[in-house]
Amino acid sequence: VNNLLSAGEYLQKQEPSVIILDNKLPDGFGVDFISYIRKRYPSIKIIMISGFGSVRDVALENGADMFFEKPFSLEEFDEAINRLLH
C-alpha cells in the first residue's frame, strides 16, 4: 500500500509477518503509525525506512524492530528480513 489509510484498511484484512514502513507518506509519517501497529498487531515485525537518519531513534523508541536509512543495499535488507523471520 502507499499511504497510512490504506495500510490501516489492509491490516484489518491481512496480518503480514513483516511491515516495511517508510516514514514520509502522502497522508502522514510512518514513525507515528508504529504505535498503532504495536497496539493492535504486536506480533508483526516492523522495518522502518527513511532518507533521514534523525528518525532512527524515534522509530526504534516507538517500537520498530529495525531501521534502515536510504539508500541501502538489497543484500543488507534481505539479510535483515531473514533475521527477523527466523
Short mmCIF file of the C-alpha atoms (twelve columns), coordinates in Angstrom:
data_MODEL
# 
_entry.id   MODEL 
# 
loop_
_atom_site.group_PDB 
_atom_site.id 
_atom_site.type_symbol 
_atom_site.label_atom_id 
_atom_site.label_alt_id 
_atom_site.label_comp_id 
_atom_site.label_asym_id 
_atom_site.label_seq_id 
_atom_site.Cartn_x 
_atom_site.Cartn_y 
_atom_site.Cartn_z 
_atom_site.pdbx_PDB_model_num 
ATOM 1  C CA . VAL A 1  0.000  0.000   0.000  1 
ATOM 2  C CA . ASN A 2  1.159  3.565   -0.453 1 
ATOM 3  C CA . ASN A 3  -0.405 5.516   2.417  1 
ATOM 4  C CA . LEU A 4  -1.372 5.157   6.065  1 
ATOM 5  C CA . LEU A 5  -5.117 4.977   5.452  1 
ATOM 6  C CA . SER A 6  -4.676 2.053   3.053  1 
ATOM 7  C CA . ALA A 7  -2.263 0.414   5.499  1 
ATOM 8  C CA . GLY A 8  -4.845 0.513   8.290  1 
ATOM 9  C CA . GLU A 9  -7.502 -0.968  5.993  1 
ATOM 10 C CA . TYR A 10 -5.120 -3.674  4.780  1 
ATOM 11 C CA . LEU A 11 -4.205 -4.675  8.326  1 
ATOM 12 C CA . GLN A 12 -7.872 -5.194  9.175  1 
ATOM 13 C CA . LYS A 13 -7.981 -7.917  6.491  1 
ATOM 14 C CA . GLN A 14 -4.439 -9.343  6.459  1 
ATOM 15 C CA . GLU A 15 -1.716 -9.804  9.064  1 
ATOM 16 C CA . PRO A 16 1.710  -9.909  7.447  1 
ATOM 17 C CA . SER A 17 4.805  -11.159 9.258  1 
ATOM 18 C CA . VAL A 18 6.785  -8.025  8.421  1 
ATOM 19 C CA . ILE A 19 5.826  -4.477  7.548  1 
ATOM 20 C CA . ILE A 20 8.267  -2.291  5.654  1 
ATOM 21 C CA . LEU A 21 7.244  1.194   6.668  1 
ATOM 22 C CA . ASP A 22 8.540  4.334   5.001  1 
ATOM 23 C CA . ASN A 23 8.466  7.465   7.097  1 
ATOM 24 C CA . LYS A 24 7.304  10.100  4.630  1 
ATOM 25 C CA . LEU A 25 3.912  9.095   3.243  1 
ATOM 26 C CA . PRO A 26 1.249  11.179  1.464  1 
ATOM 27 C CA . ASP A 27 -1.059 11.241  4.487  1 
ATOM 28 C CA . GLY A 28 1.385  11.310  7.401  1 
ATOM 29 C CA . PHE A 29 4.553  9.929   8.900  1 
ATOM 30 C CA . GLY A 30 5.241  6.246   9.279  1 
ATOM 31 C CA . VAL A 31 7.024  6.818   12.565 1 
ATOM 32 C CA . ASP A 32 3.680  7.902   14.050 1 
ATOM 33 C CA . PHE A 33 1.974  4.746   12.689 1 
ATOM 34 C CA . ILE A 34 4.319  2.397   14.557 1 
ATOM 35 C CA . SER A 35 2.416  2.709   17.843 1 
ATOM 36 C CA . TYR A 36 -0.868 1.911   16.027 1 
ATOM 37 C CA . ILE A 37 0.670  -1.297  14.684 1 
ATOM 38 C CA . ARG A 38 2.237  -2.231  18.033 1 
ATOM 39 C CA . LYS A 39 -1.051 -1.824  19.954 1 
ATOM 40 C CA . ARG A 40 -3.207 -3.797  17.536 1 
ATOM 41 C CA . TYR A 41 -0.749 -6.261  15.969 1 
ATOM 42 C CA . PRO A 42 2.105  -6.846  18.434 1 
ATOM 43 C CA . SER A 43 3.464  -9.906  16.623 1 
ATOM 44 C CA . ILE A 44 4.129  -8.076  13.340 1 
ATOM 45 C CA . LYS A 45 7.767  -7.097  12.826 1 
ATOM 46 C CA . ILE A 46 8.382  -3.531  11.638 1 
ATOM 47 C CA . ILE A 47 11.258 -2.353  9.497  1 
ATOM 48 C CA . MET A 48 11.285 1.437   9.270  1 
ATOM 49 C CA . ILE A 49 12.994 3.097   6.318  1 
ATOM 50 C CA . SER A 50 13.734 6.773   5.824  1 
ATOM 51 C CA . GLY A 51 16.035 9.100   3.977  1 
ATOM 52 C CA . PHE A 52 16.618 10.884  7.270  1 
ATOM 53 C CA . GLY A 53 18.772 9.117   9.853  1 
ATOM 54 C CA . SER A 54 17.483 11.515  12.508 1 
ATOM 55 C CA . VAL A 55 14.240 9.477   12.587 1 
ATOM 56 C CA . ARG A 56 16.103 6.322   13.733 1 
ATOM 57 C CA . ASP A 57 15.868 6.892   17.489 1 
ATOM 58 C CA . VAL A 58 12.182 7.841   17.433 1 
ATOM 59 C CA . ALA A 59 11.313 4.872   15.221 1 
ATOM 60 C CA . LEU A 60 13.101 2.418   17.497 1 
ATOM 61 C CA . GLU A 61 11.668 4.010   20.659 1 
ATOM 62 C CA . ASN A 62 8.158  3.750   19.163 1 
ATOM 63 C CA . GLY A 63 8.641  0.030   18.571 1 
ATOM 64 C CA . ALA A 64 10.271 -0.517  15.176 1 
ATOM 65 C CA . ASP A 65 12.348 -3.684  15.140 1 
ATOM 66 C CA . MET A 66 14.884 -2.312  12.670 1 
ATOM 67 C CA . PHE A 67 15.711 0.930   10.904 1 
ATOM 68 C CA . PHE A 68 17.327 1.456   7.518  1 
ATOM 69 C CA . GLU A 69 18.477 4.789   6.205  1 
ATOM 70 C CA . LYS A 70 18.107 5.236   2.458  1 
ATOM 71 C CA . PRO A 71 19.933 4.330   0.348  1 
ATOM 72 C CA . PHE A 72 20.669 0.783   1.479  1 
ATOM 73 C CA . SER A 73 21.687 -2.375  -0.344 1 
ATOM 74 C CA . LEU A 74 19.176 -5.080  -1.185 1 
ATOM 75 C CA . GLU A 75 21.537 -7.706  0.230  1 
ATOM 76 C CA . GLU A 76 21.626 -5.916  3.578  1 
ATOM 77 C CA . PHE A 77 17.844 -5.538  3.554  1 
ATOM 78 C CA . ASP A 78 17.271 -9.188  2.615  1 
ATOM 79 C CA . GLU A 79 19.522 -10.314 5.479  1 
ATOM 80 C CA . ALA A 80 17.554 -8.149  7.903  1 
ATOM 81 C CA . ILE A 81 14.226 -9.660  6.859  1 
ATOM 82 C CA . ASN A 82 15.650 -13.166 7.186  1 
ATOM 83 C CA . ARG A 83 16.936 -12.372 10.702 1 
ATOM 84 C CA . LEU A 84 13.545 -11.040 11.775 1 
ATOM 85 C CA . LEU A 85 11.669 -14.060 10.495 1 
ATOM 86 C CA . HIS A 86 13.972 -16.740 11.936 1 
# 
